[in-house]
Amino acid sequence: MSDDITLSSAEVDAGIVRCDACPVLCRIRPGKSGACDRYANEAGTLVRVDPLVLLERSEAPRVPFAQGDEAWDGTLGRGAFVTGIGATTTYPDYKPAPFIVSSRVDNIDMVTVVTEGIFSYCGVKVKIDTDRFLGPEQAAVRLNGEQVGHVTTAEYGSQMLSLGGVRHLTGGSKKEGVATCDALLALCNRAPVALTIDQGATVVVQAGQAPVVNDAREERMRVGCGSATIGMFAPQWHGHVDEVIVVDDHITGVLSEHQGGRFLDMKPAGIRVRGRKSTPGRYFQVAEPGLGWGGTDVKEPLEIIDKIDPRTAWPGLKLLMVSTTGEHAAWYVLDDALKPVAAEMPAPVRKVVERIAENCEPALCTVMFMAGAGGSLRAGVTENPVRLTRSVKDTLTRVTCGGAPAYIWPGGGITLMVDVMRMPEKSFGYVPTPALVAPIEFTLRRDDYVALGGYADRAVALEDVLKSGKRETRAWPLPPPAGG
């Protein structure tokens, strides 16, 4: 690599070509590929290694797109759709997009502007379905010792991670940038990545797969917090138990005190759990976060019982302690001294514990690619980039990534988020700057494209794209959701 973009006469004679697809500006020898493995020298010609990917589905759903606009329903076409995968990039910024494809859908002239974006401003939001303690909020998340992100909030049975971003890609050491790029590329391409969290766990994350926490594969996402579990199953416990305590790191539920128990006219059991009482039957901070019962550090459930009131409790009282996934459950009967004694769980009670487990959804990891579509992307669509931004916000232009619908955040710019499981496999690449490369497509009516100052004169008919060049046709990976 060199800052000098001009090849020497000896390099030209040797058949070397210069790749200008990113700022690295690789010199590539015949038969070799560049640092990103995306471009190669084929007999003295710079070529894109991967084929242009087209998606095909027999019948596209019909859903309203722009309210009050009867002319276009948001459908991207019943036949082939050209994605940005394998399309090449707009870099340097002055280039129009590599593919500006015209098509006709229901007698409406459409344009799809297709490119591979180089994203320095990108990252992933990871949702991990688990009650296990992964680490404190704001704790560093690391790959090979390098920080690649941090822990954010816990969201009702899931732990969220924020990984990547320009500060990790470019604002730290070269090793940090490389590790961040490696993590993002693998996660976006649905590969497993082993992450370590400061003051927390090691977790293997893979889009669409169950998380593995400290070498233990998660099976279930909790049915709800302890209070919600009480609310859902209280009628099924009625008549079989005198008290149920649902152990949960966030909100532990106590049946007889809970509104659900009162609705069933259950008498107080006199068993007080540790922690801070919120409302009747709902307790916070009964234990520390951990890998035990209900996402706490509890291994022996009786630890969370603060006291048993002899004025209220009675010998023979039947107590169930259970976690929010049904993974942990224990049955006790109070003896004459009002001490809980472990006993065999009755079949009707066991059935409800099993129903808790049945109502838990499979634990999965979700990876959402998030990026800002900035200058080069917008300049590749129109000479006046702000018009593209306005067109997207006005829902005249639809943004997709590899054919998958992207959520566009409100506010300035085009900040997008897309589920990598809805994109074709191996949609992502990288450049060693470091940055991710991701497909992006802008689809709109031709007259709207002309109005925003687009390169309409460069549009190529879809039929001509289908006939030319190296391409690959794939089935649409997943049906678009209702409304999108």
Coordinates of C-alpha atoms in Angstrom, one line a residue:
M1 CA 0.0 0.0 0.0
S2 CA 1.2 3.5 -0.7
D3 CA -0.2 7.1 -0.6
D4 CA 0.9 7.4 -4.2
I5 CA -2.1 6.2 -6.3
T6 CA -0.1 6.2 -9.6
L7 CA 1.4 2.9 -10.6
S8 CA 4.9 2.8 -11.8
S9 CA 5.7 1.7 -15.3
A10 CA 7.2 -1.5 -13.9
E11 CA 4.0 -2.3 -12.0
V12 CA 1.9 -1.6 -15.1
D13 CA 4.2 -4.0 -17.1
A14 CA 3.7 -6.6 -14.4
G15 CA 0.0 -6.4 -14.8
I16 CA -0.6 -4.9 -11.4
V17 CA -3.9 -3.0 -11.0
R18 CA -4.9 -0.3 -8.4
C19 CA -8.1 -0.9 -6.5
D20 CA -9.9 2.3 -5.7
A21 CA -12.9 0.7 -4.0
C22 CA -11.8 2.0 -0.5
P23 CA -9.1 4.4 0.9
V24 CA -6.6 1.5 1.3
L25 CA -5.9 1.6 -2.5
C26 CA -4.4 -1.8 -2.8
R27 CA -2.0 -2.7 -5.6
I28 CA -3.2 -6.2 -6.7
R29 CA -1.0 -8.6 -8.8
P30 CA -2.6 -10.7 -11.5
G31 CA -4.6 -13.6 -10.1
K32 CA -4.6 -12.1 -6.6
S33 CA -7.2 -10.3 -4.5
G34 CA -7.0 -7.2 -2.4
A35 CA -6.8 -7.0 1.4
C36 CA -10.5 -7.2 1.8
D37 CA -10.8 -10.3 -0.5
R38 CA -13.7 -8.5 -2.3
Y39 CA -11.8 -7.3 -5.4
A40 CA -9.3 -9.1 -7.6
N41 CA -7.0 -8.7 -10.6
E42 CA -8.4 -10.8 -13.4
A43 CA -6.0 -10.6 -16.4
G44 CA -5.3 -7.0 -15.7
T45 CA -8.8 -6.0 -15.0
L46 CA -10.2 -5.1 -11.5
V47 CA -13.2 -7.3 -10.8
R48 CA -15.6 -7.8 -7.9
V49 CA -15.0 -11.3 -6.6
D50 CA -18.5 -12.0 -5.4
P51 CA -21.4 -12.1 -7.8
L52 CA -24.1 -9.5 -7.9
V53 CA -26.9 -11.0 -5.8
L54 CA -30.5 -10.8 -7.0
L55 CA -33.5 -11.9 -4.9
E56 CA -36.5 -13.5 -6.4
R57 CA -39.9 -14.3 -5.0
S58 CA -43.0 -15.4 -6.9
E59 CA -45.5 -13.2 -5.1
A60 CA -44.7 -10.0 -3.2
P61 CA -47.0 -9.0 -0.4
R62 CA -49.2 -5.9 -1.0
V63 CA -49.1 -3.5 1.9
P64 CA -49.7 0.3 2.1
F65 CA -46.5 2.3 2.0
A66 CA -47.1 6.0 1.8
Q67 CA -50.4 6.9 3.4
G68 CA -52.7 8.5 0.9
D69 CA -50.6 7.4 -2.0
E70 CA -52.5 5.0 -4.1
A71 CA -49.9 4.9 -6.9
W72 CA -47.4 2.7 -5.1
D73 CA -48.1 0.2 -2.3
G74 CA -44.5 -0.3 -1.2
T75 CA -44.0 -3.6 -3.2
L76 CA -40.4 -4.0 -4.5
G77 CA -41.6 -6.1 -7.4
R78 CA -42.9 -9.6 -7.9
G79 CA -39.8 -10.8 -9.8
A80 CA -36.1 -10.1 -9.4
F81 CA -34.8 -7.4 -7.0
V82 CA -31.2 -6.3 -7.4
T83 CA -29.4 -6.1 -4.0
G84 CA -26.2 -4.3 -3.1
I85 CA -24.4 -7.6 -2.4
G86 CA -21.6 -7.8 -5.0
A87 CA -22.6 -4.5 -6.5
T88 CA -19.3 -2.7 -5.8
T89 CA -19.2 0.7 -4.0
T90 CA -19.6 4.4 -4.7
Y91 CA -16.1 5.2 -3.3
P92 CA -14.5 7.6 -4.3
D93 CA -17.5 9.8 -3.3
Y94 CA -18.0 11.5 -6.6
K95 CA -19.1 8.3 -8.3
P96 CA -22.8 7.6 -9.0
A97 CA -24.0 4.3 -7.5
P98 CA -22.8 1.3 -9.4
F99 CA -26.3 0.1 -10.3
I100 CA -29.2 2.4 -10.9
V101 CA -31.9 0.0 -12.1
S102 CA -35.2 0.9 -13.7
S103 CA -38.2 -1.4 -13.6
R104 CA -41.9 -1.3 -14.0
V105 CA -44.3 -2.5 -11.3
D106 CA -48.0 -2.4 -11.9
N107 CA -47.5 0.1 -14.7
I108 CA -45.5 2.4 -12.4
D109 CA -41.9 3.3 -13.4
M110 CA -39.6 2.5 -10.5
V111 CA -35.9 3.1 -9.8
T112 CA -33.7 1.1 -7.4
V113 CA -30.3 2.6 -6.6
V114 CA -28.0 -0.1 -5.5
T115 CA -24.6 0.0 -3.8
E116 CA -22.3 -1.5 -1.2
G117 CA -21.8 1.0 1.5
I118 CA -18.5 1.4 3.4
F119 CA -19.6 2.0 7.0
S120 CA -17.1 3.4 9.5
Y121 CA -20.1 4.7 11.5
C122 CA -21.7 1.3 12.3
G123 CA -22.2 -1.2 15.0
V124 CA -24.6 -3.9 16.2
K125 CA -27.2 -4.0 18.9
V126 CA -27.4 -7.5 20.4
K127 CA -30.3 -8.9 22.3
I128 CA -29.5 -12.0 24.3
D129 CA -32.4 -13.9 25.8
T130 CA -31.2 -14.8 29.2
D131 CA -31.8 -14.2 32.9
R132 CA -28.2 -15.0 33.7
F133 CA -26.0 -12.1 34.9
L134 CA -23.7 -11.2 32.0
G135 CA -22.2 -8.2 33.6
P136 CA -23.0 -4.7 35.0
E137 CA -24.4 -2.0 32.8
Q138 CA -21.6 -0.1 31.0
A139 CA -19.1 -2.9 31.6
A140 CA -16.7 -3.4 28.7
V141 CA -17.4 -6.2 26.2
R142 CA -14.2 -7.7 24.8
L143 CA -12.9 -9.8 21.9
N144 CA -9.4 -11.2 22.3
G145 CA -8.9 -8.7 25.2
E146 CA -9.8 -5.7 23.1
Q147 CA -12.9 -3.6 24.0
V148 CA -15.4 -3.8 21.2
G149 CA -18.5 -2.4 23.0
H150 CA -20.4 -2.4 26.3
V151 CA -23.3 -3.8 28.2
T152 CA -26.5 -1.7 28.1
T153 CA -29.9 -2.2 29.7
A154 CA -31.7 -5.4 30.6
E155 CA -35.0 -5.7 28.8
Y156 CA -37.6 -8.1 30.3
G157 CA -35.8 -11.4 30.0
S158 CA -33.0 -10.2 27.7
Q159 CA -29.7 -8.5 28.1
M160 CA -28.7 -5.9 25.5
L161 CA -25.1 -5.2 24.2
S162 CA -24.0 -2.3 22.1
L163 CA -21.0 -3.3 20.0
G164 CA -18.9 -1.4 17.5
G165 CA -19.3 2.2 16.6
V166 CA -16.8 4.6 15.1
R167 CA -14.9 5.2 18.4
H168 CA -14.0 1.5 18.7
L169 CA -13.3 1.2 15.0
T170 CA -11.1 4.2 14.6
G171 CA -10.8 6.0 18.0
G172 CA -8.5 3.5 19.8
S173 CA -5.5 1.4 18.9
K174 CA -5.1 -0.5 15.6
K175 CA -5.7 -3.8 17.5
E176 CA -8.9 -2.4 19.0
G177 CA -10.2 -1.4 15.6
V178 CA -9.3 -4.7 14.0
A179 CA -11.0 -6.7 16.8
T180 CA -14.1 -4.5 16.6
C181 CA -14.3 -5.0 12.8
D182 CA -13.8 -8.8 13.2
A183 CA -16.5 -9.0 15.8
L184 CA -19.0 -7.0 13.7
L185 CA -18.3 -8.9 10.5
A186 CA -18.7 -12.3 12.2
L187 CA -21.9 -11.3 14.0
C188 CA -23.5 -9.7 10.9
N189 CA -22.6 -12.8 8.9
R190 CA -24.3 -14.9 11.5
A191 CA -21.1 -16.6 12.8
P192 CA -20.5 -17.3 16.5
V193 CA -18.4 -14.9 18.5
A194 CA -17.1 -15.5 22.0
L195 CA -17.2 -12.3 24.0
T196 CA -16.0 -11.7 27.5
I197 CA -17.5 -9.1 29.8
D198 CA -15.6 -7.3 32.5
Q199 CA -16.8 -8.4 36.0
G200 CA -19.2 -10.8 34.3
A201 CA -19.5 -13.8 32.0
T202 CA -18.2 -15.2 28.8
V203 CA -21.0 -15.5 26.3
V204 CA -21.0 -17.0 22.8
V205 CA -23.3 -14.9 20.6
Q206 CA -24.7 -16.0 17.2
A207 CA -27.6 -14.5 15.4
G208 CA -30.6 -16.8 15.4
Q209 CA -29.0 -19.3 17.9
A210 CA -29.3 -19.8 21.7
P211 CA -26.6 -17.9 23.7
V212 CA -24.0 -19.9 25.5
V213 CA -23.2 -18.4 28.9
N214 CA -20.1 -19.7 30.7
D215 CA -20.2 -22.8 28.6
A216 CA -23.9 -23.5 29.4
R217 CA -26.3 -23.3 26.5
E218 CA -29.5 -21.3 27.4
E219 CA -32.7 -23.1 26.6
R220 CA -35.5 -20.7 27.7
M221 CA -36.4 -17.1 27.8
R222 CA -38.3 -16.4 31.0
V223 CA -42.1 -16.3 30.9
G224 CA -42.1 -12.9 32.8
C225 CA -40.9 -11.4 36.0
G226 CA -41.8 -13.0 39.3
S227 CA -44.8 -10.8 39.7
A228 CA -46.0 -11.5 36.1
T229 CA -45.6 -15.3 36.7
I230 CA -47.8 -15.1 39.8
G231 CA -50.4 -13.2 37.8
M232 CA -50.4 -15.8 35.0
F233 CA -50.5 -19.0 37.0
A234 CA -52.1 -18.0 40.3
P235 CA -55.5 -19.7 39.5
Q236 CA -53.7 -22.9 38.5
W237 CA -52.0 -23.0 41.9
H238 CA -55.1 -22.2 43.9
G239 CA -56.2 -25.1 46.1
H240 CA -52.8 -26.9 45.7
V241 CA -50.5 -24.5 47.6
D242 CA -50.5 -22.2 50.5
E243 CA -47.7 -20.0 49.2
V244 CA -45.7 -19.6 46.1
I245 CA -42.5 -17.5 45.8
V246 CA -41.2 -16.9 42.3
V247 CA -37.6 -16.0 42.5
D248 CA -36.4 -13.2 40.2
D249 CA -33.5 -10.9 40.1
H250 CA -35.7 -7.9 39.3
I251 CA -39.2 -8.5 40.8
T252 CA -39.7 -11.5 43.0
G253 CA -43.4 -12.4 43.5
V254 CA -45.1 -13.8 46.6
L255 CA -48.5 -15.3 45.8
S256 CA -50.5 -14.8 49.1
E257 CA -49.6 -11.1 49.3
H258 CA -49.9 -10.5 45.5
Q259 CA -53.1 -9.1 44.0
G260 CA -53.5 -12.4 42.3
G261 CA -53.6 -14.2 45.6
R262 CA -55.9 -11.7 47.2
F263 CA -58.3 -12.0 44.2
L264 CA -58.4 -15.8 45.1
D265 CA -59.1 -15.1 48.8
M266 CA -55.8 -16.8 49.8
K267 CA -55.0 -16.2 53.5
P268 CA -51.6 -14.7 54.4
A269 CA -48.9 -17.3 54.9
G270 CA -46.5 -15.2 57.0
I271 CA -43.4 -15.9 55.0
R272 CA -41.4 -12.7 54.4
V273 CA -38.7 -12.6 51.8
R274 CA -35.6 -10.4 51.8
G275 CA -35.4 -7.3 49.7
R276 CA -37.2 -4.1 49.3
K277 CA -41.0 -4.3 49.2
S278 CA -42.5 -2.4 46.2
T279 CA -46.2 -3.2 46.2
P280 CA -48.0 -6.1 47.9
G281 CA -46.4 -9.3 46.8
R282 CA -43.6 -7.6 44.7
Y283 CA -40.0 -7.4 46.1
F284 CA -36.9 -5.9 44.6
Q285 CA -33.3 -6.8 45.3
V286 CA -33.9 -10.1 47.1
A287 CA -30.4 -11.2 46.0
E288 CA -27.5 -10.2 43.9
P289 CA -27.5 -10.8 40.1
G290 CA -25.9 -14.1 39.1
L291 CA -26.2 -17.4 37.3
G292 CA -28.6 -19.1 39.8
W293 CA -32.3 -19.0 40.4
G294 CA -34.1 -16.4 38.4
G295 CA -30.9 -14.6 37.4
T296 CA -29.8 -14.2 41.0
D297 CA -26.8 -15.6 42.8
V298 CA -29.1 -17.8 44.8
K299 CA -28.3 -21.5 44.7
E300 CA -30.4 -22.5 47.7
P301 CA -33.8 -20.8 47.5
L302 CA -34.5 -20.7 51.2
E303 CA -31.7 -18.1 51.4
I304 CA -34.1 -15.4 50.4
I305 CA -36.6 -16.1 53.2
D306 CA -36.1 -13.4 55.8
K307 CA -38.5 -14.7 58.5
I308 CA -41.5 -16.8 59.0
D309 CA -44.1 -15.2 61.3
P310 CA -45.3 -17.7 63.9
R311 CA -48.5 -15.7 64.4
T312 CA -49.5 -16.2 60.8
A313 CA -47.8 -19.3 59.5
W314 CA -48.8 -22.8 60.5
P315 CA -47.4 -26.4 60.6
G316 CA -48.1 -28.2 57.3
L317 CA -48.1 -25.0 55.2
K318 CA -47.3 -26.0 51.6
L319 CA -44.7 -23.8 50.0
L320 CA -43.5 -23.8 46.3
M321 CA -40.4 -21.9 45.3
V322 CA -39.8 -21.6 41.6
S323 CA -37.9 -19.6 39.1
T324 CA -39.3 -17.5 36.2
T325 CA -38.3 -20.2 33.6
G326 CA -39.4 -23.2 35.7
E327 CA -35.8 -24.4 35.4
H328 CA -35.5 -24.4 39.2
A329 CA -38.3 -25.5 41.5
A330 CA -38.5 -26.8 45.1
W331 CA -41.4 -28.0 47.3
Y332 CA -41.5 -27.6 51.1
V333 CA -43.8 -28.3 53.9
L334 CA -43.4 -26.4 57.3
D335 CA -42.8 -28.7 60.2
D336 CA -44.0 -28.2 63.8
A337 CA -41.2 -25.7 64.4
L338 CA -42.3 -23.8 61.2
K339 CA -39.1 -24.9 59.4
P340 CA -39.4 -25.6 55.7
V341 CA -38.7 -29.3 55.0
A342 CA -38.2 -30.5 51.4
A343 CA -40.8 -32.9 50.2
E344 CA -41.9 -34.6 47.0
M345 CA -43.8 -32.1 44.8
P346 CA -47.5 -33.1 44.2
A347 CA -48.4 -33.8 40.6
P348 CA -50.8 -30.9 40.1
V349 CA -48.1 -28.5 41.3
R350 CA -45.5 -30.1 39.1
K351 CA -47.8 -29.7 36.1
V352 CA -47.9 -25.9 36.7
V353 CA -44.1 -25.7 37.0
E354 CA -43.9 -27.6 33.7
R355 CA -46.4 -25.1 32.2
I356 CA -44.2 -22.2 33.2
A357 CA -41.4 -23.9 31.2
E358 CA -43.8 -24.6 28.3
N359 CA -44.7 -20.9 28.1
C360 CA -41.1 -19.8 27.9
E361 CA -39.9 -19.0 24.4
P362 CA -36.6 -20.4 23.1
A363 CA -33.7 -18.3 24.1
L364 CA -32.1 -16.7 21.1
C365 CA -29.6 -14.1 20.1
T366 CA -30.7 -11.2 17.9
V367 CA -28.2 -9.1 16.0
M368 CA -29.4 -5.8 14.6
F369 CA -26.9 -4.0 12.2
M370 CA -27.0 -0.2 12.8
A371 CA -25.3 2.4 10.6
G372 CA -25.4 5.9 9.4
A373 CA -25.8 6.2 5.6
G374 CA -23.6 9.3 5.0
G375 CA -22.0 11.3 2.2
S376 CA -20.8 8.8 -0.3
L377 CA -24.0 6.8 -0.3
R378 CA -26.2 9.8 -0.7
A379 CA -23.9 11.4 -3.3
G380 CA -24.1 8.1 -5.2
V381 CA -27.9 8.6 -5.5
T382 CA -28.2 12.3 -6.2
E383 CA -26.1 15.4 -6.7
N384 CA -28.0 17.1 -3.9
P385 CA -27.8 14.5 -1.0
V386 CA -30.1 16.3 1.4
R387 CA -33.0 15.6 -1.0
L388 CA -32.5 11.9 -0.6
T389 CA -32.6 12.3 3.2
R390 CA -35.9 14.2 2.9
S391 CA -37.3 11.7 0.5
V392 CA -36.6 8.8 2.9
K393 CA -38.2 10.8 5.8
D394 CA -41.2 11.5 3.6
T395 CA -41.5 7.8 2.9
L396 CA -41.2 8.4 -0.8
T397 CA -38.0 6.3 -0.8
R398 CA -37.8 2.9 0.7
V399 CA -34.4 1.8 2.2
T400 CA -33.5 -1.9 2.2
C401 CA -30.3 -3.8 3.0
G402 CA -29.8 -6.9 0.9
G403 CA -33.6 -6.7 0.2
A404 CA -34.4 -6.7 4.0
P405 CA -36.5 -3.8 5.2
A406 CA -34.5 -1.3 7.3
Y407 CA -35.9 0.7 10.2
I408 CA -35.0 4.4 9.8
W409 CA -34.5 6.3 13.0
P410 CA -36.3 9.7 13.3
G411 CA -34.2 12.8 13.4
G412 CA -31.4 14.0 11.1
G413 CA -29.5 11.8 8.6
I414 CA -30.3 8.3 7.4
T415 CA -29.6 6.2 10.5
L416 CA -30.8 2.7 9.8
M417 CA -31.2 -0.6 11.6
V418 CA -31.8 -4.0 10.1
D419 CA -32.1 -7.6 11.4
V420 CA -29.2 -9.6 9.9
M421 CA -31.3 -12.8 10.0
R422 CA -33.6 -11.2 7.3
M423 CA -30.7 -10.5 5.0
P424 CA -29.1 -13.1 2.7
E425 CA -26.2 -15.1 4.2
K426 CA -22.8 -13.5 4.0
S427 CA -24.2 -10.1 3.1
F428 CA -21.3 -8.3 4.8
G429 CA -17.7 -7.6 3.9
Y430 CA -15.0 -5.3 5.3
V431 CA -12.2 -3.0 4.3
P432 CA -9.0 -2.8 6.4
T433 CA -9.5 0.9 7.2
P434 CA -11.3 -0.7 9.3
A435 CA -14.9 -0.5 8.3
L436 CA -17.8 -2.8 7.4
V437 CA -19.2 -3.2 3.9
A438 CA -22.9 -3.7 3.7
P439 CA -25.5 -3.7 0.9
I440 CA -28.0 -0.9 0.7
E441 CA -30.8 -0.2 -1.8
F442 CA -33.0 2.9 -2.3
T443 CA -36.2 2.3 -4.2
L444 CA -38.6 4.9 -5.4
R445 CA -40.8 6.0 -8.3
R446 CA -38.9 7.3 -11.3
D447 CA -40.6 10.7 -11.2
D448 CA -39.7 11.1 -7.6
Y449 CA -36.1 10.1 -8.4
V450 CA -36.0 12.8 -11.1
A451 CA -37.4 15.3 -8.8
L452 CA -34.7 14.8 -6.2
G453 CA -32.0 15.3 -8.8
G454 CA -31.0 11.7 -9.2
Y455 CA -28.9 10.2 -12.0
A456 CA -31.9 9.1 -14.0
D457 CA -30.0 9.2 -17.3
R458 CA -27.7 6.4 -15.9
A459 CA -30.6 4.0 -15.1
V460 CA -30.3 0.6 -16.7
A461 CA -33.3 -1.6 -17.4
L462 CA -33.7 -4.5 -15.0
E463 CA -33.9 -6.9 -18.0
D464 CA -30.5 -5.7 -19.1
V465 CA -29.0 -6.3 -15.6
L466 CA -30.4 -9.8 -15.6
K467 CA -28.7 -10.6 -18.9
S468 CA -25.3 -9.2 -18.1
G469 CA -22.4 -9.9 -15.8
K470 CA -21.6 -12.3 -13.1
R471 CA -24.7 -12.7 -10.9
E472 CA -26.4 -15.1 -8.5
T473 CA -30.2 -15.4 -7.9
R474 CA -31.4 -16.4 -4.5
A475 CA -34.8 -16.9 -3.0
W476 CA -35.9 -14.1 -0.8
P477 CA -34.5 -15.2 2.6
L478 CA -37.6 -14.4 4.7
P479 CA -41.0 -13.0 3.9
P480 CA -41.3 -9.4 4.8
P481 CA -43.3 -8.7 7.9
A482 CA -46.8 -7.4 7.9
G483 CA -46.7 -3.7 7.1
G484 CA -43.2 -3.8 5.8

